[in-house]
CSV table of C-alpha atoms in Angstrom, one decimal:
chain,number,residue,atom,x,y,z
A,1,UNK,CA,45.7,-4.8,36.1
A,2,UNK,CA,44.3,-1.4,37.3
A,3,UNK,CA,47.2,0.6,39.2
A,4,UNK,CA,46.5,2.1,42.6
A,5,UNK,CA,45.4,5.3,42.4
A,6,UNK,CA,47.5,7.4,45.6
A,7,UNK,CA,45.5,10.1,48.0
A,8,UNK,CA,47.5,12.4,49.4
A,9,UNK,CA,47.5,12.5,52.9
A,10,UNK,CA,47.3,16.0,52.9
A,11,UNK,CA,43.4,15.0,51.7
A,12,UNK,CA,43.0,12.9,54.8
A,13,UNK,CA,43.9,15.7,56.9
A,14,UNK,CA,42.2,17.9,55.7
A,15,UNK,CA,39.1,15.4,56.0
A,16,UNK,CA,39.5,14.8,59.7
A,17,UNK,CA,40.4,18.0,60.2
A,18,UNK,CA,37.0,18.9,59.2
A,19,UNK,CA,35.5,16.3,61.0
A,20,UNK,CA,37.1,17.5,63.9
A,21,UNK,CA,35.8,21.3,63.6
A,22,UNK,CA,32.0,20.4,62.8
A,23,UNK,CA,31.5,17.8,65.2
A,24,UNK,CA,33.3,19.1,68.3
A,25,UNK,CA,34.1,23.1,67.3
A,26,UNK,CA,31.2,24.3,65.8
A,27,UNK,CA,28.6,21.8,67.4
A,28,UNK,CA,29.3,23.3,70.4
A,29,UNK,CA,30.3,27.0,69.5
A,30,UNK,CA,26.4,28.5,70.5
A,31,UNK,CA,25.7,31.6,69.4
A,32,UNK,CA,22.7,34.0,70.2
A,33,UNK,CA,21.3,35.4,67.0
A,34,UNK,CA,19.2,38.9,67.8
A,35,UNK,CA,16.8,40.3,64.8
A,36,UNK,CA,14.2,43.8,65.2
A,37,UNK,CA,10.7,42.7,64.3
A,38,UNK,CA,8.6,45.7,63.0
A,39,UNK,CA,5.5,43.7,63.9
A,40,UNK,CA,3.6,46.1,66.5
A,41,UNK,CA,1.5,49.4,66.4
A,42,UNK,CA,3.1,52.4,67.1
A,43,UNK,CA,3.0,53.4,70.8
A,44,UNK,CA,3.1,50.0,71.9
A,45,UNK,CA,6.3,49.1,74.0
A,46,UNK,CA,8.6,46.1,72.3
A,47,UNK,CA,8.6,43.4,73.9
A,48,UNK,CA,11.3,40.1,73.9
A,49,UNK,CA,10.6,36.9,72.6
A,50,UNK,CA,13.4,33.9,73.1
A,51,UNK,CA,12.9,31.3,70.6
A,52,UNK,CA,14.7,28.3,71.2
A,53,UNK,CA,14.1,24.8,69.0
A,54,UNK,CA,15.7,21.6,68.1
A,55,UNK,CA,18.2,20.9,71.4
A,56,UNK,CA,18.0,17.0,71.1
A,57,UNK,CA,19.1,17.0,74.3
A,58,UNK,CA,20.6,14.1,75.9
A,59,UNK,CA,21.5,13.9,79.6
A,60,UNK,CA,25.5,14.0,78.9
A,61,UNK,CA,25.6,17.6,77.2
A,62,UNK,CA,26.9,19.5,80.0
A,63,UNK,CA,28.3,22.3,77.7
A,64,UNK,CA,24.7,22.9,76.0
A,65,UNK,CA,22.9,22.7,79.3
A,66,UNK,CA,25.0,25.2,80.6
A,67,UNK,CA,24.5,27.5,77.7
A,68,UNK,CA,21.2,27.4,77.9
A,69,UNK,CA,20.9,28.0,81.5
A,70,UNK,CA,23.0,31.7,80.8
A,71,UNK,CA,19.9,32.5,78.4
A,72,UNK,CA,18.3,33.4,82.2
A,73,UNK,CA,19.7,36.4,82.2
A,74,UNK,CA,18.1,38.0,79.3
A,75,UNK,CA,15.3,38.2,80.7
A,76,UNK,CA,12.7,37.4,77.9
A,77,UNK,CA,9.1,38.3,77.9
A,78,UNK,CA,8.2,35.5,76.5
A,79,UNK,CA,9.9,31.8,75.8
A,80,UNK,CA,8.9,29.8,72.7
A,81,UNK,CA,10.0,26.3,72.1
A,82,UNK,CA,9.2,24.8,68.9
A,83,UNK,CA,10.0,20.7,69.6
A,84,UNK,CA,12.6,18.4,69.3
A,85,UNK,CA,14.2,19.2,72.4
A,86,UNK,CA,15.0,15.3,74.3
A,87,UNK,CA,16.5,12.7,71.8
A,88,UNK,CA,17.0,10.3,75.0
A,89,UNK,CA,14.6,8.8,77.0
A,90,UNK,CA,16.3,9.8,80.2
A,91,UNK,CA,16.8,13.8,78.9
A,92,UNK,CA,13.8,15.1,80.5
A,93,UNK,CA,15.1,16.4,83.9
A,94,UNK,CA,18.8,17.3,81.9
A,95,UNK,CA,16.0,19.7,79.5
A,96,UNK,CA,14.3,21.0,82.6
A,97,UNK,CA,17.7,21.8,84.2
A,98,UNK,CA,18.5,23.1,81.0
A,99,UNK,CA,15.4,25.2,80.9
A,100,UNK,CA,15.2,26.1,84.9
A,101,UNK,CA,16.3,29.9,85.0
A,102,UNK,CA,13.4,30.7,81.9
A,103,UNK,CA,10.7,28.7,83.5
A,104,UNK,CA,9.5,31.4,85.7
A,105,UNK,CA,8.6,33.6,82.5
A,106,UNK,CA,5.8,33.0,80.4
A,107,UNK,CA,6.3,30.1,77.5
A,108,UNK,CA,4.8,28.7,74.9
A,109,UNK,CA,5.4,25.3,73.4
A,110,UNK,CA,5.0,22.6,70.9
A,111,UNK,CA,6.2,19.0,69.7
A,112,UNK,CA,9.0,18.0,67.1
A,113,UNK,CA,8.6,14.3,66.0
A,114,UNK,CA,12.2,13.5,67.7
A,115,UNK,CA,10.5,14.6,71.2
A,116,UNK,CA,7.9,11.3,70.8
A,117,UNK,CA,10.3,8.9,68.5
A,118,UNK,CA,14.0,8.3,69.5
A,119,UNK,CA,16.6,8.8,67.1
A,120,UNK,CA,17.6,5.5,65.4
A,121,UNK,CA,21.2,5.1,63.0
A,122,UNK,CA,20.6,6.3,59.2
A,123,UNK,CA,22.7,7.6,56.3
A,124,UNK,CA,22.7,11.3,56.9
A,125,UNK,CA,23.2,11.5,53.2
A,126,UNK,CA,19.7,10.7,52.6
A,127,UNK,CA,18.6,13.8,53.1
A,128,UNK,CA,20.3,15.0,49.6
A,129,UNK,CA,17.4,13.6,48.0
A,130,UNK,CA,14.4,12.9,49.8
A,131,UNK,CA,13.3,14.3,53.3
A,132,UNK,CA,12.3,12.0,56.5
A,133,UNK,CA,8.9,13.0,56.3
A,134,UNK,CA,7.1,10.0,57.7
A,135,UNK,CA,9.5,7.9,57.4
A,136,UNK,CA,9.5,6.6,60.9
A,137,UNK,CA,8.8,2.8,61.3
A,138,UNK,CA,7.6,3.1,64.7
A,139,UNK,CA,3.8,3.1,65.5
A,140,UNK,CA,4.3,3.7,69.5
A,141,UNK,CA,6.1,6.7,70.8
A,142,UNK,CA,9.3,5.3,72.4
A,143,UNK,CA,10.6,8.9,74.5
A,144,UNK,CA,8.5,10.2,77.3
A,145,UNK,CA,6.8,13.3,75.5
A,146,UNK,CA,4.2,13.4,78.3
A,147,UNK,CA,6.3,13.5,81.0
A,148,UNK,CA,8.1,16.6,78.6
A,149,UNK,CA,5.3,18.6,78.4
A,150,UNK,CA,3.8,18.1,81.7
A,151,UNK,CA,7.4,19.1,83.3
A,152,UNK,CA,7.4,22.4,81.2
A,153,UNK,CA,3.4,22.9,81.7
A,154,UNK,CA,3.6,22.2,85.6
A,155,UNK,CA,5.9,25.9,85.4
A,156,UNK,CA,3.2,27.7,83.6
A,157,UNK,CA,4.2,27.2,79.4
A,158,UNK,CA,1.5,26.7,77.4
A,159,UNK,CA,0.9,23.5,75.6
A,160,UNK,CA,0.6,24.6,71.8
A,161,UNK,CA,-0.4,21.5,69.7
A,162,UNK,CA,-3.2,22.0,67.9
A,163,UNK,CA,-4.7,24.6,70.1
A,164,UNK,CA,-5.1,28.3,70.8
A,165,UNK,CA,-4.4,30.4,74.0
A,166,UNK,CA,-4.7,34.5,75.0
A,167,UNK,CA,-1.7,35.2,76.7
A,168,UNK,CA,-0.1,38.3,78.5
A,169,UNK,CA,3.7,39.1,77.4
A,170,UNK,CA,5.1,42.2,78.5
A,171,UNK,CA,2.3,45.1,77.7
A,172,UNK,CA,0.5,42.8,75.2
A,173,UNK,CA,-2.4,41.4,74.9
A,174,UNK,CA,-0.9,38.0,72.6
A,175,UNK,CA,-2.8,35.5,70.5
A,176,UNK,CA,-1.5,32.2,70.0
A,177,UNK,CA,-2.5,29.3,68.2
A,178,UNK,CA,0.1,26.5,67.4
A,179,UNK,CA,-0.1,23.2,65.8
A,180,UNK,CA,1.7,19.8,66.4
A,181,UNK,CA,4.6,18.5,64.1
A,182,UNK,CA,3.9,18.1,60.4
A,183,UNK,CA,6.4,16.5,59.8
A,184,UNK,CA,4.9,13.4,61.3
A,185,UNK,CA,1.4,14.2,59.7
A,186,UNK,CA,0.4,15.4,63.3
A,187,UNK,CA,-0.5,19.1,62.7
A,188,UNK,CA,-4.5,19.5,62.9
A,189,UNK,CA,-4.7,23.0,61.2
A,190,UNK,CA,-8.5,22.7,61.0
A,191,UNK,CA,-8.7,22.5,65.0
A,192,UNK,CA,-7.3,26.4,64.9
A,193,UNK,CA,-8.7,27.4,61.6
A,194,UNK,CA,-10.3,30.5,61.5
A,195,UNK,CA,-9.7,34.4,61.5
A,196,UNK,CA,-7.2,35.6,64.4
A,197,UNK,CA,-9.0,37.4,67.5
A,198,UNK,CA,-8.6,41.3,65.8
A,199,UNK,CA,-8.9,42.7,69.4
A,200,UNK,CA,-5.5,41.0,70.1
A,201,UNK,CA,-2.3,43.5,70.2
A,202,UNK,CA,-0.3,40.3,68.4
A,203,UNK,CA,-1.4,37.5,67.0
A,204,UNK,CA,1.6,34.9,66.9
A,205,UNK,CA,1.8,31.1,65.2
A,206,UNK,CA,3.9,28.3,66.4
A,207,UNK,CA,4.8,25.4,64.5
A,208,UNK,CA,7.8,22.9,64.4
A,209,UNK,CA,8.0,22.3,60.7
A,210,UNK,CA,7.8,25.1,58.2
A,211,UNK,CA,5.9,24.0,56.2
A,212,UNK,CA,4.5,26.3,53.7
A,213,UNK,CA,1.1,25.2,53.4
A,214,UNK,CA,0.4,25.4,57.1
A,215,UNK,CA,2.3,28.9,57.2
A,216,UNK,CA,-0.1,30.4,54.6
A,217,UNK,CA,-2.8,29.0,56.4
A,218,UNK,CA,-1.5,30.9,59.1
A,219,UNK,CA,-1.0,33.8,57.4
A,220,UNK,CA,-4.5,33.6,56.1
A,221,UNK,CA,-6.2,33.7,58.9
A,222,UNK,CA,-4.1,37.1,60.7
A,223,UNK,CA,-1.2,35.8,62.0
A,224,UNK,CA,1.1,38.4,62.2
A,225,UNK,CA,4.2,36.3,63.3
A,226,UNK,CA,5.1,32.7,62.5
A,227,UNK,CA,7.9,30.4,65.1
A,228,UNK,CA,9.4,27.6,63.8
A,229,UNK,CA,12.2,25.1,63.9
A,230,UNK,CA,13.2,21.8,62.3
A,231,UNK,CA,15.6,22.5,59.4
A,232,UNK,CA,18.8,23.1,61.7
A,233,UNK,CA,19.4,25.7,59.5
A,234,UNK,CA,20.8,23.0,56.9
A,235,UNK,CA,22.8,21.2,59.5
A,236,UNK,CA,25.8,20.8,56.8
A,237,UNK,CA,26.3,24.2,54.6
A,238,UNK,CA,28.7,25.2,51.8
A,239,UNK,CA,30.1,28.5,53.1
A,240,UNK,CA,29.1,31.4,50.6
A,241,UNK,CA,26.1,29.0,49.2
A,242,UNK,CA,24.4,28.4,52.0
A,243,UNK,CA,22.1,25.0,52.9
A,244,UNK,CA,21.9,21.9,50.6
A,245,UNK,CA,18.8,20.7,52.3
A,246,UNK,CA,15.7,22.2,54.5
A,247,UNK,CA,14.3,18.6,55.2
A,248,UNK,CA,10.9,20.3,54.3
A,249,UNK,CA,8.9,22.1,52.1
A,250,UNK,CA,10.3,25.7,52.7
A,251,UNK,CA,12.8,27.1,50.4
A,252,UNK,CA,16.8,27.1,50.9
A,253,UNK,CA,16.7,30.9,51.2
A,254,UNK,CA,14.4,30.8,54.4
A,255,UNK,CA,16.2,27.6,55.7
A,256,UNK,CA,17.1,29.8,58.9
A,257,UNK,CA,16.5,33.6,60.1
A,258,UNK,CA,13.7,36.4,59.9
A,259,UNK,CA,12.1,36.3,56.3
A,260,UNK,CA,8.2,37.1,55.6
A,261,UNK,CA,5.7,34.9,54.0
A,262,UNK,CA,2.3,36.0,52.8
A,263,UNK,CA,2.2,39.0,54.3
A,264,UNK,CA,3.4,37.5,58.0
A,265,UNK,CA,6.8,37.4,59.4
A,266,UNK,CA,8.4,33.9,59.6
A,267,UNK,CA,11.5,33.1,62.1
A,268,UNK,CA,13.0,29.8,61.8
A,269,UNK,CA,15.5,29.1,64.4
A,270,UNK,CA,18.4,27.0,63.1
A,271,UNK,CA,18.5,25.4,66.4
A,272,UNK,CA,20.6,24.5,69.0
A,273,UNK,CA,21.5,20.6,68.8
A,274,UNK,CA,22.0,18.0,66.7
A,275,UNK,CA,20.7,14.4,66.3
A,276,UNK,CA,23.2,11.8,68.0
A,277,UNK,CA,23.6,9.9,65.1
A,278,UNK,CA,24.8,12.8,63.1
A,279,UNK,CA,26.5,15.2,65.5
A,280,UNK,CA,28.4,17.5,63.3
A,281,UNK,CA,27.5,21.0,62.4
A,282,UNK,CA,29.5,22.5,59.6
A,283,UNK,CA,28.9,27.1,58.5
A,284,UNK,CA,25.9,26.2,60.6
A,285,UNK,CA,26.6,27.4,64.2
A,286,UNK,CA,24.0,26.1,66.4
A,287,UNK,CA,21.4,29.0,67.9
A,288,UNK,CA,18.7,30.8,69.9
A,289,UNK,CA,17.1,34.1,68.7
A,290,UNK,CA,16.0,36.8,70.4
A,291,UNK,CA,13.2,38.6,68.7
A,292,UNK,CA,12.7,42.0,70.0
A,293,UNK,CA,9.3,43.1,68.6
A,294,UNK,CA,9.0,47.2,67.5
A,295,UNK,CA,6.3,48.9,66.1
A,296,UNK,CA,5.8,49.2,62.4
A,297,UNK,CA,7.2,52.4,60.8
Protein backbone atom coordinates (compact mmCIF):
# COMPACT_ATOMS: atom_id res chain seq x y z
CA UNK A 1 0.00 0.00 0.00
CA UNK A 2 1.43 3.37 -1.16
CA UNK A 3 1.80 5.85 1.96
CA UNK A 4 0.38 9.33 1.90
CA UNK A 5 2.60 11.59 0.71
CA UNK A 6 2.10 15.01 3.32
CA UNK A 7 2.04 18.88 1.81
CA UNK A 8 2.95 21.26 3.96
CA UNK A 9 0.51 23.69 4.56
CA UNK A 10 2.96 26.24 4.36
CA UNK A 11 2.65 25.17 0.34
CA UNK A 12 -1.04 25.90 0.45
CA UNK A 13 -0.46 29.13 1.62
CA UNK A 14 1.75 30.16 -0.26
CA UNK A 15 -0.62 28.86 -3.27
CA UNK A 16 -3.55 31.03 -2.23
CA UNK A 17 -1.60 33.52 -1.29
CA UNK A 18 -0.66 33.92 -4.76
CA UNK A 19 -3.92 33.37 -5.98
CA UNK A 20 -4.92 36.16 -3.89
CA UNK A 21 -2.17 38.75 -5.21
CA UNK A 22 -2.75 37.98 -9.12
CA UNK A 23 -6.25 37.86 -9.22
CA UNK A 24 -7.33 40.71 -6.90
CA UNK A 25 -3.78 42.77 -6.32
CA UNK A 26 -2.22 42.92 -9.39
CA UNK A 27 -5.32 42.58 -11.67
CA UNK A 28 -6.34 45.69 -10.55
CA UNK A 29 -2.98 47.54 -9.72
CA UNK A 30 -3.12 49.74 -13.35
CA UNK A 31 -0.31 51.29 -14.25
CA UNK A 32 0.52 53.86 -17.09
CA UNK A 33 3.62 52.85 -18.95
CA UNK A 34 5.24 56.16 -20.96
CA UNK A 35 7.97 55.31 -23.80
CA UNK A 36 9.84 58.39 -26.22
CA UNK A 37 9.29 57.40 -29.87
CA UNK A 38 12.15 58.90 -32.21
CA UNK A 39 9.72 58.41 -35.11
CA UNK A 40 9.32 62.14 -36.53
CA UNK A 41 11.44 64.67 -38.62
CA UNK A 42 13.28 67.15 -36.94
CA UNK A 43 11.36 70.40 -36.39
CA UNK A 44 8.16 68.75 -36.15
CA UNK A 45 6.47 69.15 -32.65
CA UNK A 46 5.85 65.61 -30.61
CA UNK A 47 2.80 64.76 -30.36
CA UNK A 48 0.87 62.13 -27.66
CA UNK A 49 -0.58 58.99 -28.61
CA UNK A 50 -2.73 56.92 -25.73
CA UNK A 51 -2.83 53.34 -26.66
CA UNK A 52 -5.15 51.40 -24.74
CA UNK A 53 -6.11 47.50 -25.73
CA UNK A 54 -7.57 44.39 -24.28
CA UNK A 55 -10.06 45.89 -21.32
CA UNK A 56 -12.61 42.93 -21.58
CA UNK A 57 -14.71 45.06 -19.92
CA UNK A 58 -17.70 43.82 -18.14
CA UNK A 59 -20.35 46.15 -16.63
CA UNK A 60 -19.33 45.32 -12.85
CA UNK A 61 -15.59 46.69 -13.00
CA UNK A 62 -16.02 49.88 -11.26
CA UNK A 63 -12.31 50.02 -10.32
CA UNK A 64 -11.12 49.78 -14.11
CA UNK A 65 -13.78 52.14 -15.37
CA UNK A 66 -12.70 54.60 -13.04
CA UNK A 67 -9.13 54.23 -14.02
CA UNK A 68 -9.70 54.66 -17.22
CA UNK A 69 -11.89 57.65 -16.92
CA UNK A 70 -8.52 59.50 -15.03
CA UNK A 71 -6.67 58.81 -18.49
CA UNK A 72 -8.91 62.24 -19.41
CA UNK A 73 -6.59 64.30 -18.03
CA UNK A 74 -3.64 63.56 -20.09
CA UNK A 75 -4.77 64.99 -22.66
CA UNK A 76 -3.72 62.77 -25.61
CA UNK A 77 -3.45 63.86 -29.19
CA UNK A 78 -4.54 61.01 -30.31
CA UNK A 79 -6.49 57.71 -28.78
CA UNK A 80 -5.86 54.19 -30.29
CA UNK A 81 -7.74 51.19 -29.21
CA UNK A 82 -6.66 47.96 -30.53
CA UNK A 83 -9.93 45.45 -29.68
CA UNK A 84 -10.98 43.31 -27.15
CA UNK A 85 -12.40 45.88 -25.11
CA UNK A 86 -16.38 44.27 -24.01
CA UNK A 87 -16.24 40.53 -22.91
CA UNK A 88 -20.14 40.99 -21.89
CA UNK A 89 -22.93 41.60 -23.90
CA UNK A 90 -24.28 44.29 -21.71
CA UNK A 91 -20.49 46.17 -21.47
CA UNK A 92 -21.04 48.58 -24.12
CA UNK A 93 -22.36 51.76 -22.30
CA UNK A 94 -19.90 50.48 -18.96
CA UNK A 95 -16.80 50.92 -22.16
CA UNK A 96 -18.31 54.17 -23.23
CA UNK A 97 -18.47 55.50 -19.67
CA UNK A 98 -15.20 54.09 -19.38
CA UNK A 99 -14.05 55.82 -22.46
CA UNK A 100 -16.25 59.33 -22.04
CA UNK A 101 -13.52 61.96 -20.96
CA UNK A 102 -11.10 60.73 -24.28
CA UNK A 103 -13.99 60.66 -26.69
CA UNK A 104 -13.76 64.24 -27.48
CA UNK A 105 -10.08 63.75 -28.93
CA UNK A 106 -9.33 62.20 -32.01
CA UNK A 107 -9.32 58.05 -31.98
CA UNK A 108 -8.69 55.44 -33.97
CA UNK A 109 -9.89 51.88 -33.60
CA UNK A 110 -10.01 48.30 -34.44
CA UNK A 111 -11.60 44.72 -33.42
CA UNK A 112 -10.16 41.91 -31.07
CA UNK A 113 -12.03 38.55 -31.62
CA UNK A 114 -13.31 38.76 -27.79
CA UNK A 115 -15.21 42.20 -28.94
CA UNK A 116 -17.58 39.86 -31.53
CA UNK A 117 -17.36 36.29 -29.58
CA UNK A 118 -18.07 36.08 -25.74
CA UNK A 119 -15.66 34.49 -23.61
CA UNK A 120 -16.69 30.85 -22.82
CA UNK A 121 -14.89 28.45 -19.74
CA UNK A 122 -11.44 26.82 -20.88
CA UNK A 123 -8.27 25.47 -19.37
CA UNK A 124 -6.05 28.47 -19.23
CA UNK A 125 -3.25 25.97 -19.36
CA UNK A 126 -3.83 25.43 -22.92
CA UNK A 127 -2.11 28.15 -23.95
CA UNK A 128 1.35 26.40 -22.83
CA UNK A 129 1.17 24.58 -25.92
CA UNK A 130 -0.91 25.65 -28.67
CA UNK A 131 -2.57 29.27 -29.14
CA UNK A 132 -6.48 29.90 -29.54
CA UNK A 133 -6.06 30.94 -32.94
CA UNK A 134 -9.42 29.93 -34.54
CA UNK A 135 -10.35 27.98 -32.17
CA UNK A 136 -13.73 29.46 -31.56
CA UNK A 137 -16.79 27.09 -32.22
CA UNK A 138 -19.11 29.79 -32.86
CA UNK A 139 -20.10 30.81 -36.43
CA UNK A 140 -22.47 33.94 -35.26
CA UNK A 141 -21.02 36.78 -33.29
CA UNK A 142 -22.72 36.51 -29.93
CA UNK A 143 -21.59 40.37 -28.25
CA UNK A 144 -22.85 43.40 -29.86
CA UNK A 145 -19.57 44.64 -31.87
CA UNK A 146 -21.84 46.90 -33.92
CA UNK A 147 -23.38 48.61 -31.39
CA UNK A 148 -19.29 48.98 -30.06
CA UNK A 149 -18.17 50.59 -32.84
CA UNK A 150 -20.99 52.74 -33.78
CA UNK A 151 -20.98 54.13 -29.98
CA UNK A 152 -17.14 55.01 -30.34
CA UNK A 153 -17.64 56.22 -34.13
CA UNK A 154 -20.86 58.40 -33.37
CA UNK A 155 -17.85 60.53 -31.14
CA UNK A 156 -15.64 60.92 -34.05
CA UNK A 157 -12.94 57.59 -33.76
CA UNK A 158 -12.23 56.10 -36.80
CA UNK A 159 -13.24 52.62 -37.66
CA UNK A 160 -9.85 50.85 -38.61
CA UNK A 161 -10.69 47.32 -39.89
CA UNK A 162 -9.32 46.75 -42.93
CA UNK A 163 -9.30 50.30 -44.09
CA UNK A 164 -7.22 53.46 -44.41
CA UNK A 165 -7.95 57.08 -43.11
CA UNK A 166 -5.78 60.70 -43.25
CA UNK A 167 -6.16 62.07 -40.08
CA UNK A 168 -5.05 65.33 -38.21
CA UNK A 169 -3.21 64.68 -34.57
CA UNK A 170 -1.68 67.52 -33.05
CA UNK A 171 0.56 69.37 -35.93
CA UNK A 172 0.52 66.26 -38.14
CA UNK A 173 -0.59 65.27 -41.01
CA UNK A 174 -1.12 61.12 -39.95
CA UNK A 175 -1.70 58.10 -42.18
CA UNK A 176 -3.46 55.26 -40.94
CA UNK A 177 -4.34 52.07 -42.21
CA UNK A 178 -5.51 49.21 -39.85
CA UNK A 179 -6.69 45.74 -40.31
CA UNK A 180 -9.30 43.54 -38.36
CA UNK A 181 -8.22 40.69 -35.90
CA UNK A 182 -5.98 37.92 -37.19
CA UNK A 183 -6.43 36.11 -34.80
CA UNK A 184 -9.81 35.08 -36.04
CA UNK A 185 -8.50 34.99 -39.76
CA UNK A 186 -10.34 38.39 -40.20
CA UNK A 187 -7.40 40.71 -41.17
CA UNK A 188 -7.75 41.68 -45.10
CA UNK A 189 -4.11 43.04 -45.59
CA UNK A 190 -4.61 43.07 -49.32
CA UNK A 191 -7.59 45.75 -48.83
CA UNK A 192 -4.59 48.28 -47.49
CA UNK A 193 -1.84 46.87 -49.48
CA UNK A 194 0.22 49.18 -51.08
CA UNK A 195 3.08 51.90 -50.49
CA UNK A 196 2.13 54.49 -47.52
CA UNK A 197 1.04 58.12 -48.74
CA UNK A 198 5.03 59.64 -48.66
CA UNK A 199 3.39 63.21 -48.32
CA UNK A 200 2.18 62.04 -44.87
CA UNK A 201 4.21 63.55 -41.77
CA UNK A 202 3.46 59.75 -40.07
CA UNK A 203 2.29 56.97 -41.39
CA UNK A 204 1.00 54.71 -38.39
CA UNK A 205 -0.54 50.78 -38.50
CA UNK A 206 -3.02 49.36 -36.25
CA UNK A 207 -3.58 45.89 -35.63
CA UNK A 208 -4.95 43.69 -32.66
CA UNK A 209 -2.76 40.66 -33.12
CA UNK A 210 0.92 40.99 -33.72
CA UNK A 211 1.36 38.99 -35.99
CA UNK A 212 4.58 39.06 -37.71
CA UNK A 213 3.57 38.50 -41.12
CA UNK A 214 1.10 41.29 -41.22
CA UNK A 215 3.67 43.64 -39.34
CA UNK A 216 6.23 43.17 -42.16
CA UNK A 217 3.70 43.73 -44.54
CA UNK A 218 3.32 46.81 -42.76
CA UNK A 219 6.56 47.66 -42.58
CA UNK A 220 6.92 46.97 -46.20
CA UNK A 221 4.82 49.19 -47.48
CA UNK A 222 6.21 52.64 -45.04
CA UNK A 223 4.68 52.22 -42.03
CA UNK A 224 6.65 53.97 -39.65
CA UNK A 225 4.83 52.89 -36.43
CA UNK A 226 2.89 49.70 -35.63
CA UNK A 227 -0.15 49.48 -32.48
CA UNK A 228 -1.03 46.47 -31.26
CA UNK A 229 -2.53 44.40 -28.44
CA UNK A 230 -3.60 40.77 -27.70
CA UNK A 231 -0.78 39.01 -25.87
CA UNK A 232 -1.65 40.69 -22.35
CA UNK A 233 1.86 40.97 -22.08
CA UNK A 234 1.94 37.04 -21.13
CA UNK A 235 -0.96 37.38 -18.72
CA UNK A 236 1.03 34.90 -16.25
CA UNK A 237 5.06 35.72 -16.09
CA UNK A 238 7.98 34.21 -14.21
CA UNK A 239 9.52 37.29 -12.58
CA UNK A 240 13.16 37.75 -14.02
CA UNK A 241 12.15 35.41 -17.19
CA UNK A 242 9.63 37.11 -18.35
CA UNK A 243 6.31 35.60 -20.56
CA UNK A 244 5.75 31.76 -21.05
CA UNK A 245 3.35 32.50 -23.86
CA UNK A 246 2.47 35.38 -26.53
CA UNK A 247 -0.75 33.54 -27.82
CA UNK A 248 0.65 34.49 -31.31
CA UNK A 249 3.23 34.50 -33.70
CA UNK A 250 5.49 37.28 -32.23
CA UNK A 251 8.36 36.42 -30.09
CA UNK A 252 8.59 36.31 -26.03
CA UNK A 253 10.97 39.24 -26.07
CA UNK A 254 8.41 41.62 -27.89
CA UNK A 255 5.47 40.08 -25.85
CA UNK A 256 4.85 43.72 -24.41
CA UNK A 257 6.61 47.31 -24.85
CA UNK A 258 8.31 49.50 -27.63
CA UNK A 259 10.63 47.09 -29.85
CA UNK A 260 11.18 47.67 -33.76
CA UNK A 261 10.49 45.26 -36.54
CA UNK A 262 11.76 45.60 -40.03
CA UNK A 263 12.75 48.88 -39.92
CA UNK A 264 9.29 50.21 -38.13
CA UNK A 265 8.66 50.68 -34.57
CA UNK A 266 6.24 48.16 -32.88
CA UNK A 267 4.21 48.91 -29.49
CA UNK A 268 2.31 46.21 -28.05
CA UNK A 269 0.32 47.19 -25.17
CA UNK A 270 0.08 44.49 -22.52
CA UNK A 271 -3.38 45.61 -21.81
CA UNK A 272 -5.60 46.50 -19.30
CA UNK A 273 -8.04 43.52 -18.42
CA UNK A 274 -8.33 40.14 -18.36
CA UNK A 275 -10.72 37.43 -19.64
CA UNK A 276 -13.49 36.48 -16.92
CA UNK A 277 -12.70 33.02 -17.04
CA UNK A 278 -9.10 33.63 -16.16
CA UNK A 279 -8.97 36.80 -14.05
CA UNK A 280 -5.52 36.70 -12.62
CA UNK A 281 -2.54 38.66 -13.62
CA UNK A 282 0.67 37.59 -12.13
CA UNK A 283 4.63 40.12 -12.92
CA UNK A 284 2.13 41.33 -15.51
CA UNK A 285 0.52 44.55 -14.24
CA UNK A 286 -2.27 45.48 -16.44
CA UNK A 287 -1.55 48.91 -18.69
CA UNK A 288 -2.02 51.85 -21.09
CA UNK A 289 0.96 53.53 -22.82
CA UNK A 290 1.53 56.83 -23.67
CA UNK A 291 3.68 57.23 -26.69
CA UNK A 292 5.11 60.63 -26.95
CA UNK A 293 6.42 60.79 -30.59
CA UNK A 294 10.00 62.99 -31.02
CA UNK A 295 11.87 63.57 -33.90
CA UNK A 296 14.65 61.35 -34.98
CA UNK A 297 18.16 62.36 -33.95
Amino acid sequence: MRKAVAVPLSVFGLGLAGLTYASVVERNWFRLRRFDVPVLERGQRPVRILHLSDLHLTPGRSMLINWVRSLGSLEPDLVVNTGDSIAHPDAVPSLLHALEPLLSRPGLFVYGSNDLYAPKPKNPARYLWRTSKNERRQHVPSLPWEELGAGMAAEGWLDMNNTTARIKVGDLDVAVAGIHDSHISRDRYDLVAGPAPSDADLRLGVMHSPEPRNMSLFAADGYELLLAGHTHGGQLCVPFYGALVTNCGIDRARVKGLSRHDGAWLHVSAGLGTSPYAPARFACFPEATLLTLVPRR
